[in-house]
């Protein structure tokens, strides 16, 4: 972890942008220093620890302030319900990563988000792939970055309110977001769970961008050419593997939420 974070911090210090890995610190809001800070989780006495705004001194060490859980019970419940709804559905493996293509649909090279990196196909050919393949994105936080002409092409029209209805466990971004839900539960959950979700999110992000319309081969990310049958098969196999690996992390987060809610003070 420290080695990987050191690379990110060195790039940031030197003003070097990374189209794959920066996402983990720009889209997601947890700072590297926060990721490195270890927490044992709710109800665990940390021997010889120092009290601070989140920790109270008790016999033998420090303990997370019970007021923290009371203050965040509603958030824990919302996260728990979203995770449970997502886990209850079968994984959909037919999107083939077209969300990244919809984000550049009908844009010029200068207009795309990562315009320092070339598109693998011309803008016209990229648009043709989107039109021919269609878009089946269920994830609101990907959909909201679609270009305006791409949005009507999506089979679904996700909103924040529909997120618990549409979120499904085959989605790369839903599985990357396990990291977000883990750190939003921190320090109430053990840091080991947060870092495990971060590690998976980092791997998924690489597939996400390898299947994108950008040419990132010079960065060491060979393309998954989803515009071809072979590329779509490669993507779907990797997507299924990530869904399988995400399932126990989602289950662990659900268990943590249930324990936190059981320990929460009753609502008046």
mmCIF file of C-alpha atoms in Angstrom:
data_model
loop_
_atom_site.group_PDB
_atom_site.id
_atom_site.type_symbol
_atom_site.label_atom_id
_atom_site.label_comp_id
_atom_site.label_asym_id
_atom_site.label_seq_id
_atom_site.Cartn_x
_atom_site.Cartn_y
_atom_site.Cartn_z
ATOM 1 C CA UNK A 1 0.000 0.000 0.000
ATOM 2 C CA UNK A 2 2.693 2.516 0.980
ATOM 3 C CA UNK A 3 4.619 1.917 -2.236
ATOM 4 C CA UNK A 4 1.541 2.449 -4.376
ATOM 5 C CA UNK A 5 0.545 5.586 -2.459
ATOM 6 C CA UNK A 6 4.104 6.908 -2.754
ATOM 7 C CA UNK A 7 3.856 6.700 -6.546
ATOM 8 C CA UNK A 8 0.603 8.663 -6.494
ATOM 9 C CA UNK A 9 2.011 11.316 -4.159
ATOM 10 C CA UNK A 10 5.150 11.674 -6.295
ATOM 11 C CA UNK A 11 3.046 12.219 -9.425
ATOM 12 C CA UNK A 12 0.895 14.750 -7.610
ATOM 13 C CA UNK A 13 3.961 16.614 -6.353
ATOM 14 C CA UNK A 14 5.376 16.744 -9.886
ATOM 15 C CA UNK A 15 2.042 17.753 -11.449
ATOM 16 C CA UNK A 16 1.817 14.544 -13.504
ATOM 17 C CA UNK A 17 -1.700 13.304 -14.272
ATOM 18 C CA UNK A 18 -2.520 9.595 -14.536
ATOM 19 C CA UNK A 19 -5.731 8.749 -16.452
ATOM 20 C CA UNK A 20 -6.192 5.432 -14.647
ATOM 21 C CA UNK A 21 -5.019 5.756 -11.055
ATOM 22 C CA UNK A 22 -5.852 9.402 -10.260
ATOM 23 C CA UNK A 23 -9.521 8.397 -10.258
ATOM 24 C CA UNK A 24 -9.033 6.639 -6.923
ATOM 25 C CA UNK A 25 -8.160 9.971 -5.294
ATOM 26 C CA UNK A 26 -10.171 12.466 -7.346
ATOM 27 C CA UNK A 27 -13.516 10.731 -7.860
ATOM 28 C CA UNK A 28 -13.206 9.064 -4.457
ATOM 29 C CA UNK A 29 -12.673 11.560 -1.657
ATOM 30 C CA UNK A 30 -10.532 9.681 0.870
ATOM 31 C CA UNK A 31 -7.085 11.245 1.049
ATOM 32 C CA UNK A 32 -3.926 9.103 1.104
ATOM 33 C CA UNK A 33 -3.162 10.092 4.712
ATOM 34 C CA UNK A 34 -6.656 8.999 5.747
ATOM 35 C CA UNK A 35 -6.282 5.701 3.906
ATOM 36 C CA UNK A 36 -3.024 5.016 5.737
ATOM 37 C CA UNK A 37 -4.479 5.660 9.197
ATOM 38 C CA UNK A 38 -5.454 2.386 10.864
ATOM 39 C CA UNK A 39 -8.707 1.928 12.813
ATOM 40 C CA UNK A 40 -9.742 -1.241 14.668
ATOM 41 C CA UNK A 41 -13.468 -0.656 14.189
ATOM 42 C CA UNK A 42 -16.443 -0.151 16.486
ATOM 43 C CA UNK A 43 -16.377 -1.730 19.929
ATOM 44 C CA UNK A 44 -12.659 -2.562 19.960
ATOM 45 C CA UNK A 45 -10.431 -1.183 22.714
ATOM 46 C CA UNK A 46 -7.148 0.047 21.262
ATOM 47 C CA UNK A 47 -4.553 -0.601 23.930
ATOM 48 C CA UNK A 48 -2.298 2.351 24.760
ATOM 49 C CA UNK A 49 -3.991 4.472 22.090
ATOM 50 C CA UNK A 50 -4.358 8.229 22.361
ATOM 51 C CA UNK A 51 -7.752 9.866 22.720
ATOM 52 C CA UNK A 52 -8.831 12.358 20.058
ATOM 53 C CA UNK A 53 -12.070 13.668 18.589
ATOM 54 C CA UNK A 54 -13.265 10.137 17.654
ATOM 55 C CA UNK A 55 -11.723 8.099 20.491
ATOM 56 C CA UNK A 56 -12.476 8.208 24.215
ATOM 57 C CA UNK A 57 -10.141 7.035 26.965
ATOM 58 C CA UNK A 58 -11.348 3.871 28.739
ATOM 59 C CA UNK A 59 -9.703 1.348 31.034
ATOM 60 C CA UNK A 60 -6.784 -0.146 29.153
ATOM 61 C CA UNK A 61 -6.806 2.143 26.128
ATOM 62 C CA UNK A 62 -9.187 4.068 23.886
ATOM 63 C CA UNK A 63 -12.526 3.220 22.271
ATOM 64 C CA UNK A 64 -14.475 4.849 19.461
ATOM 65 C CA UNK A 65 -16.862 7.396 20.893
ATOM 66 C CA UNK A 66 -20.383 5.812 20.959
ATOM 67 C CA UNK A 67 -21.741 9.184 19.845
ATOM 68 C CA UNK A 68 -20.106 8.639 16.458
ATOM 69 C CA UNK A 69 -22.284 5.622 15.707
ATOM 70 C CA UNK A 70 -25.384 7.402 16.960
ATOM 71 C CA UNK A 71 -24.655 10.310 14.629
ATOM 72 C CA UNK A 72 -24.118 8.088 11.596
ATOM 73 C CA UNK A 73 -26.855 5.485 12.038
ATOM 74 C CA UNK A 74 -28.957 6.815 9.153
ATOM 75 C CA UNK A 75 -25.972 6.667 6.784
ATOM 76 C CA UNK A 76 -25.135 3.136 7.904
ATOM 77 C CA UNK A 77 -28.728 2.071 7.248
ATOM 78 C CA UNK A 78 -28.766 3.650 3.765
ATOM 79 C CA UNK A 79 -25.490 1.961 2.811
ATOM 80 C CA UNK A 80 -26.710 -1.346 4.215
ATOM 81 C CA UNK A 81 -29.943 -1.222 2.220
ATOM 82 C CA UNK A 82 -28.109 -0.386 -1.015
ATOM 83 C CA UNK A 83 -25.613 -3.211 -0.517
ATOM 84 C CA UNK A 84 -28.394 -5.688 0.262
ATOM 85 C CA UNK A 85 -30.425 -4.645 -2.782
ATOM 86 C CA UNK A 86 -27.374 -4.967 -5.035
ATOM 87 C CA UNK A 87 -26.467 -8.390 -3.649
ATOM 88 C CA UNK A 88 -30.021 -9.664 -4.199
ATOM 89 C CA UNK A 89 -29.791 -9.365 -7.995
ATOM 90 C CA UNK A 90 -28.014 -11.484 -10.601
ATOM 91 C CA UNK A 91 -24.924 -10.000 -12.210
ATOM 92 C CA UNK A 92 -25.558 -8.471 -15.637
ATOM 93 C CA UNK A 93 -22.583 -9.059 -17.914
ATOM 94 C CA UNK A 94 -23.787 -7.614 -21.208
ATOM 95 C CA UNK A 95 -22.779 -3.951 -20.938
ATOM 96 C CA UNK A 96 -19.197 -4.507 -22.202
ATOM 97 C CA UNK A 97 -17.944 -1.285 -20.645
ATOM 98 C CA UNK A 98 -19.768 0.998 -23.057
ATOM 99 C CA UNK A 99 -20.188 3.619 -20.330
ATOM 100 C CA UNK A 100 -16.661 4.928 -20.998
ATOM 101 C CA UNK A 101 -17.458 5.217 -24.685
ATOM 102 C CA UNK A 102 -20.695 7.078 -23.925
ATOM 103 C CA UNK A 103 -18.636 9.629 -21.976
ATOM 104 C CA UNK A 104 -16.811 10.653 -25.175
ATOM 105 C CA UNK A 105 -19.668 10.121 -27.642
ATOM 106 C CA UNK A 106 -19.615 12.766 -30.381
ATOM 107 C CA UNK A 107 -16.750 14.667 -28.753
ATOM 108 C CA UNK A 108 -13.544 15.726 -30.472
ATOM 109 C CA UNK A 109 -10.123 14.717 -29.160
ATOM 110 C CA UNK A 110 -9.805 18.138 -27.520
ATOM 111 C CA UNK A 111 -13.157 17.783 -25.741
ATOM 112 C CA UNK A 112 -12.701 14.381 -24.103
ATOM 113 C CA UNK A 113 -11.848 14.186 -20.407
ATOM 114 C CA UNK A 114 -8.392 12.632 -20.843
ATOM 115 C CA UNK A 115 -7.439 14.664 -23.903
ATOM 116 C CA UNK A 116 -3.709 14.170 -23.351
ATOM 117 C CA UNK A 117 -4.227 10.564 -24.415
ATOM 118 C CA UNK A 118 -5.367 9.585 -27.910
ATOM 119 C CA UNK A 119 -8.516 7.693 -28.724
ATOM 120 C CA UNK A 120 -7.908 4.273 -30.270
ATOM 121 C CA UNK A 121 -10.442 5.012 -33.008
ATOM 122 C CA UNK A 122 -11.459 8.231 -34.699
ATOM 123 C CA UNK A 123 -14.312 10.185 -33.059
ATOM 124 C CA UNK A 124 -16.612 9.076 -35.882
ATOM 125 C CA UNK A 125 -15.653 5.414 -35.502
ATOM 126 C CA UNK A 126 -16.002 5.682 -31.717
ATOM 127 C CA UNK A 127 -19.520 7.069 -32.138
ATOM 128 C CA UNK A 128 -20.347 4.250 -34.551
ATOM 129 C CA UNK A 129 -19.359 1.646 -31.942
ATOM 130 C CA UNK A 130 -21.682 3.280 -29.401
ATOM 131 C CA UNK A 131 -24.553 3.355 -31.871
ATOM 132 C CA UNK A 132 -24.010 -0.216 -33.075
ATOM 133 C CA UNK A 133 -23.516 -1.803 -29.639
ATOM 134 C CA UNK A 134 -25.963 0.305 -27.641
ATOM 135 C CA UNK A 135 -25.524 1.211 -23.976
ATOM 136 C CA UNK A 136 -26.926 -0.772 -21.020
ATOM 137 C CA UNK A 137 -25.526 1.124 -18.049
ATOM 138 C CA UNK A 138 -27.312 0.696 -14.692
ATOM 139 C CA UNK A 139 -24.976 2.914 -12.648
ATOM 140 C CA UNK A 140 -26.071 6.498 -12.044
ATOM 141 C CA UNK A 141 -22.617 7.813 -11.194
ATOM 142 C CA UNK A 142 -21.352 6.647 -14.590
ATOM 143 C CA UNK A 143 -24.474 7.730 -16.469
ATOM 144 C CA UNK A 144 -24.257 11.307 -15.186
ATOM 145 C CA UNK A 145 -20.946 11.720 -17.048
ATOM 146 C CA UNK A 146 -22.393 10.643 -20.415
ATOM 147 C CA UNK A 147 -22.415 13.283 -23.112
ATOM 148 C CA UNK A 148 -25.868 14.747 -23.716
ATOM 149 C CA UNK A 149 -26.403 12.926 -27.053
ATOM 150 C CA UNK A 150 -25.370 9.604 -25.481
ATOM 151 C CA UNK A 151 -27.925 9.629 -22.673
ATOM 152 C CA UNK A 152 -30.986 8.758 -24.796
ATOM 153 C CA UNK A 153 -29.049 5.781 -26.206
ATOM 154 C CA UNK A 154 -28.905 4.101 -22.787
ATOM 155 C CA UNK A 155 -31.472 1.366 -22.158
ATOM 156 C CA UNK A 156 -31.770 2.614 -18.566
ATOM 157 C CA UNK A 157 -32.162 6.176 -17.354
ATOM 158 C CA UNK A 158 -30.592 5.982 -13.875
ATOM 159 C CA UNK A 159 -31.223 8.576 -11.184
ATOM 160 C CA UNK A 160 -29.989 8.823 -7.609
ATOM 161 C CA UNK A 161 -33.454 7.802 -6.450
ATOM 162 C CA UNK A 162 -33.373 4.702 -8.671
ATOM 163 C CA UNK A 163 -29.917 3.630 -7.508
ATOM 164 C CA UNK A 164 -31.227 1.009 -5.024
ATOM 165 C CA UNK A 165 -33.486 -0.352 -7.784
ATOM 166 C CA UNK A 166 -30.918 -0.552 -10.605
ATOM 167 C CA UNK A 167 -27.582 -1.288 -8.917
ATOM 168 C CA UNK A 168 -26.396 -4.827 -9.716
ATOM 169 C CA UNK A 169 -23.301 -6.857 -8.796
ATOM 170 C CA UNK A 170 -21.886 -7.252 -12.301
ATOM 171 C CA UNK A 171 -21.290 -3.518 -12.658
ATOM 172 C CA UNK A 172 -17.615 -2.533 -12.474
ATOM 173 C CA UNK A 173 -18.451 0.790 -10.872
ATOM 174 C CA UNK A 174 -20.789 -0.745 -8.288
ATOM 175 C CA UNK A 175 -17.930 -3.035 -7.302
ATOM 176 C CA UNK A 176 -15.396 -0.202 -7.264
ATOM 177 C CA UNK A 177 -17.819 1.696 -5.041
ATOM 178 C CA UNK A 178 -17.437 -0.919 -2.320
ATOM 179 C CA UNK A 179 -14.348 1.114 -1.483
ATOM 180 C CA UNK A 180 -16.494 4.249 -1.148
ATOM 181 C CA UNK A 181 -18.992 2.561 1.150
ATOM 182 C CA UNK A 182 -16.166 1.087 3.230
ATOM 183 C CA UNK A 183 -14.467 4.426 3.838
ATOM 184 C CA UNK A 184 -17.786 6.138 4.481
ATOM 185 C CA UNK A 185 -18.292 3.575 7.250
ATOM 186 C CA UNK A 186 -14.792 4.235 8.621
ATOM 187 C CA UNK A 187 -13.686 4.410 11.428
ATOM 188 C CA UNK A 188 -16.630 2.230 12.467
ATOM 189 C CA UNK A 189 -15.306 -0.685 10.382
ATOM 190 C CA UNK A 190 -11.783 -2.142 10.522
ATOM 191 C CA UNK A 191 -9.240 -0.582 8.196
ATOM 192 C CA UNK A 192 -8.431 -4.019 6.792
ATOM 193 C CA UNK A 193 -11.858 -4.014 5.127
ATOM 194 C CA UNK A 194 -11.312 -0.533 3.691
ATOM 195 C CA UNK A 195 -7.926 -1.430 2.222
ATOM 196 C CA UNK A 196 -9.230 -4.714 0.788
ATOM 197 C CA UNK A 197 -11.965 -2.789 -1.028
ATOM 198 C CA UNK A 198 -9.410 -0.217 -2.197
ATOM 199 C CA UNK A 199 -7.158 -2.937 -3.630
ATOM 200 C CA UNK A 200 -10.042 -4.462 -5.586
ATOM 201 C CA UNK A 201 -11.197 -1.049 -6.795
ATOM 202 C CA UNK A 202 -7.702 -0.321 -8.083
ATOM 203 C CA UNK A 203 -7.683 -3.519 -10.159
ATOM 204 C CA UNK A 204 -11.181 -2.928 -11.504
ATOM 205 C CA UNK A 205 -10.261 0.599 -12.535
ATOM 206 C CA UNK A 206 -7.513 -0.795 -14.742
ATOM 207 C CA UNK A 207 -10.002 -2.993 -16.625
ATOM 208 C CA UNK A 208 -12.402 -0.048 -16.789
ATOM 209 C CA UNK A 209 -9.846 2.045 -18.659
ATOM 210 C CA UNK A 210 -8.351 -0.783 -20.713
ATOM 211 C CA UNK A 211 -11.832 -1.291 -22.178
ATOM 212 C CA UNK A 212 -12.304 2.439 -22.729
ATOM 213 C CA UNK A 213 -11.837 4.173 -26.101
ATOM 214 C CA UNK A 214 -8.493 5.630 -24.954
ATOM 215 C CA UNK A 215 -5.148 4.234 -26.109
ATOM 216 C CA UNK A 216 -3.207 3.752 -22.864
ATOM 217 C CA UNK A 217 -0.785 1.092 -24.094
ATOM 218 C CA UNK A 218 2.193 3.401 -23.493
ATOM 219 C CA UNK A 219 1.221 3.430 -19.804
ATOM 220 C CA UNK A 220 1.279 -0.352 -19.681
ATOM 221 C CA UNK A 221 -2.470 -0.918 -20.148
ATOM 222 C CA UNK A 222 -3.100 -2.953 -23.320
ATOM 223 C CA UNK A 223 -6.596 -2.398 -24.684
ATOM 224 C CA UNK A 224 -9.520 -4.728 -24.242
ATOM 225 C CA UNK A 225 -11.057 -4.170 -27.663
ATOM 226 C CA UNK A 226 -14.735 -4.371 -26.800
ATOM 227 C CA UNK A 227 -15.562 -3.327 -30.361
ATOM 228 C CA UNK A 228 -14.633 -6.917 -31.363
ATOM 229 C CA UNK A 229 -16.235 -10.244 -30.346
ATOM 230 C CA UNK A 230 -12.947 -11.381 -28.811
ATOM 231 C CA UNK A 231 -12.659 -8.203 -26.759
ATOM 232 C CA UNK A 232 -16.230 -8.485 -25.501
ATOM 233 C CA UNK A 233 -15.603 -12.073 -24.406
ATOM 234 C CA UNK A 234 -12.425 -10.990 -22.601
ATOM 235 C CA UNK A 235 -14.272 -8.148 -20.884
ATOM 236 C CA UNK A 236 -17.210 -10.301 -19.764
ATOM 237 C CA UNK A 237 -14.875 -12.947 -18.317
ATOM 238 C CA UNK A 238 -12.944 -10.328 -16.340
ATOM 239 C CA UNK A 239 -16.194 -8.686 -15.259
ATOM 240 C CA UNK A 240 -17.496 -11.996 -13.903
ATOM 241 C CA UNK A 241 -14.240 -12.608 -12.045
ATOM 242 C CA UNK A 242 -14.443 -9.195 -10.400
ATOM 243 C CA UNK A 243 -18.101 -9.772 -9.486
ATOM 244 C CA UNK A 244 -17.108 -13.038 -7.803
ATOM 245 C CA UNK A 245 -14.297 -11.324 -5.887
ATOM 246 C CA UNK A 246 -16.504 -8.392 -4.889
ATOM 247 C CA UNK A 247 -19.257 -10.604 -3.448
ATOM 248 C CA UNK A 248 -17.468 -11.532 -0.186
ATOM 249 C CA UNK A 249 -16.432 -7.917 0.362
ATOM 250 C CA UNK A 250 -20.016 -6.776 -0.125
ATOM 251 C CA UNK A 251 -21.120 -9.484 2.307
ATOM 252 C CA UNK A 252 -18.514 -8.348 4.846
ATOM 253 C CA UNK A 253 -19.714 -4.758 4.575
ATOM 254 C CA UNK A 254 -23.311 -5.928 4.999
ATOM 255 C CA UNK A 255 -22.369 -7.895 8.111
ATOM 256 C CA UNK A 256 -20.539 -4.867 9.494
ATOM 257 C CA UNK A 257 -23.567 -2.653 8.855
ATOM 258 C CA UNK A 258 -25.898 -5.127 10.558
ATOM 259 C CA UNK A 259 -23.653 -5.254 13.614
ATOM 260 C CA UNK A 260 -23.450 -1.480 13.762
ATOM 261 C CA UNK A 261 -27.215 -1.114 13.481
ATOM 262 C CA UNK A 262 -27.712 -3.723 16.199
ATOM 263 C CA UNK A 263 -25.410 -1.697 18.442
ATOM 264 C CA UNK A 264 -27.031 1.643 17.609
ATOM 265 C CA UNK A 265 -29.088 3.387 20.260
ATOM 266 C CA UNK A 266 -32.839 3.037 19.707
ATOM 267 C CA UNK A 267 -34.507 5.823 17.767
ATOM 268 C CA UNK A 268 -36.595 7.971 20.105
#
